[in-house]
Amino acid sequence: MRSSTTAKFDIGENEYQPVNGLITRTRSFTGADKLFEIQLPDGEELGHQPGQFVQLLVPGVGEAPFSVTSSPTKPGPFELTIRAVGNVTRALHNMEPGDTVGIRGPYGSGFDPDVFEGEDILFIAGGIGLAPLRSMINYTLDERERFGELTTVYGCKEPAEQLYPDELEEWAEGDEMTYLETVDQCPQDQEWDGPTGVITSVIPEVDIDVETTNVLVCGPPVMYTFVLQELDEMGVPDENIYLSLERNMHCGRGLCGHCQINELYVCTDGPVFHYPVVRDKQEAEV
Amino acid sequence: MKVIDKPEFEALIDEKISSDRRDVVGVQDDGEKYVFDDLDSAGDLALEYDVTMLSPKKYLMPQRETILEYRDANGEFEWRAKAEPDGKVIVGIHPYDLVAIEQLDKIFIDTLRDEPYRRKRENSLLIGVNMQDASETAFAASMGTATTDSGYDLMLTDLGETYAVNIGTLEGKEFLNSADVRKATAGEVQEVERIEQEVVPDLFERELEFSPALLPTILEENYDNMAFWEDYSEKCLSCGTCNMVCPTCYCFSVDMIRDLGTNSGRESRRWDGCLLEDFASVAGDENFREEVAERHRHRFMRKGWYIYERYGDIACIGCGRCTSECVADVADPCDVYNKLYQEAQAHAQ
């Protein structure tokens, strides 16, 4: 995986200097998630790798790390998908197009598309874990000819929590990628005609060559152990698995210490890890 | 090596207090403890001290510092990253604290540049002093940090009526320019060597039972020894004092502060510590180091193994501050290291 700890755009000599990010569009999903489209000054590209993150500052409220959900193949503003769970995210949800935030980054080590060139990929996303993976999924769809068979499995708690419903429909109906989805349950006031059950109940249904398919996983902490167990039972070698892990980051640069998994810093060594690197790290909880 | 009479040294410091653009700070006796504080006069220096409560790290990476300011300029936010060049002249740093600063330099300047640290560090002048006393919890000799031949601009050794002065940098040499100094005699050079090799090591009551070079391996072998970590941390209050007083701890948190009634404010960073309960927590009530034993283990692994793996340094310099300041009287790295060594020995037999 590529390591990129240096911000691409010019921030002078001080790494803590953000630039203004103009919110150009927002989109609420039915759950507590909202998509923000953010434009950098002078229309500059963020220049990220799929799976990398930015540090976003809400003036007067705070700063937090967010994975970029748009693919670098999509020019112009970049996108973040943010669930309102804390002070920064709740404040963000109250912001509108025309408001500005501070942006530092991109930071971290993402998915290097070159590593997967010509190979099959299975994406496994749980809940808001689809947000970081979407960057890579859309990358592979935009440069479809560079990759082999593509499969995505997406599971979330209930139908209302599904992100990017239009895209999911395209993925399901298109013939460029096999798409499977599930919800843990469907409350009576919601509609759902797909399968019900946790994500591990759907994974065995995928038709992949377990020996050669790369599996890219992102989801809530509790999901990893069960998904990895399932993949092991299917015979997927550990070397084929990549995980995007979440931790709290204050600096994004391998200094502040909050995101450490044993000796690894999620902000610089990750958030995307080759599974064998974190397999035996107790604090990775995978 | 140069030699300066003590009254001449004090006059030099007094002259710097009045003329240097920087604050001159030094070790003083505040009645209860020794502390690094602003110097009004060289006469306030207490260079025969055992240990200060906080290390001079507080001047290079303050307990709280503004790293970013912002203001609303007609709907657009103006952000201005701050890195104050407010270096200090710091007088009376023991060798172990100089070693700690060298470790921070490696991380905050050489490897991952941190502008707020770099500017303060590069504008500071460090005057070390060889130890004449040691606290009863210190074990710096065992860690190889009781003396040092680097990391200082000037290094003093008390020879009674005079100080022997080792010059470490050009800025240190220039600092002495206005003073009446002479070249040390062969006897004085030998006396400094004797002090460093024989007197200083004898100051320590506590010692490691093995070479610190073995520490990374010993820690690695005891990672899964949860019985040990649980037993060790049983009385810990998770107050984080051991983190806060440690000269090599550098973890921090960043807070955004709004100036009330305005659309302006700042981001400040403050010392934070891995012993504090929510240090590794993330949104959604997940805490990746929930148990106190896990947090203690992480602190020791980080000091003696992880940082060694990444930067080649053992991030414990044996000052004993964590032990002496521990509220629950449990933090004692020398004891922890020796017990882990004994466990490893017993295991090997």
XYZ file of C-alpha atoms in Angstrom, chain A residues 260-263 280-285, chain B residues 215-216 218-234 236 238 242-243 274-275 288-307 336-337 340:
58
model
C -2.128 3.393 17.795
C -2.738 -0.310 17.279
C 0.218 -1.777 19.144
C 3.214 -0.233 17.348
C -1.579 -10.788 15.223
C -1.971 -7.293 16.677
C -4.232 -7.781 19.656
C -5.344 -4.150 19.661
C -6.518 -4.374 16.049
C -9.398 -6.520 17.324
C 14.265 -4.423 27.194
C 12.503 -4.563 23.796
C 11.730 -8.735 27.381
C 8.668 -6.575 26.795
C 7.772 -8.404 23.609
C 7.988 -11.736 25.451
C 5.685 -10.450 28.176
C 3.064 -8.879 25.935
C 0.589 -11.676 26.625
C 1.478 -11.919 30.307
C -1.869 -10.424 31.327
C -1.597 -11.760 34.869
C 1.409 -9.508 35.335
C -0.200 -6.411 33.806
C -3.414 -6.910 35.739
C -1.583 -7.398 38.995
C 0.627 -4.389 38.368
C -2.219 -2.049 37.490
C -4.665 -3.174 40.158
C -3.862 2.406 39.378
C -5.816 5.996 35.617
C 2.915 9.180 34.916
C 2.281 10.317 31.328
C -2.445 6.685 27.118
C -3.233 5.898 30.761
C -9.884 -0.008 22.014
C -7.984 0.016 25.334
C -10.772 -0.153 27.837
C -9.006 -2.033 30.662
C -6.445 -0.305 32.851
C -4.112 -3.303 32.462
C -4.221 -2.882 28.676
C -3.355 0.790 29.024
C -0.397 0.074 31.315
C 0.840 -2.591 28.978
C 0.602 -0.185 26.056
C 2.534 2.493 27.945
C 5.414 0.125 28.685
C 5.395 -1.499 25.251
C 5.484 1.924 23.658
C 8.350 3.126 25.834
C 10.565 0.078 25.627
C 9.607 -1.668 22.421
C 7.461 0.270 19.913
C 9.479 3.492 19.926
C 8.368 -3.385 36.338
C 11.417 -3.994 34.143
C 9.555 -8.760 33.776
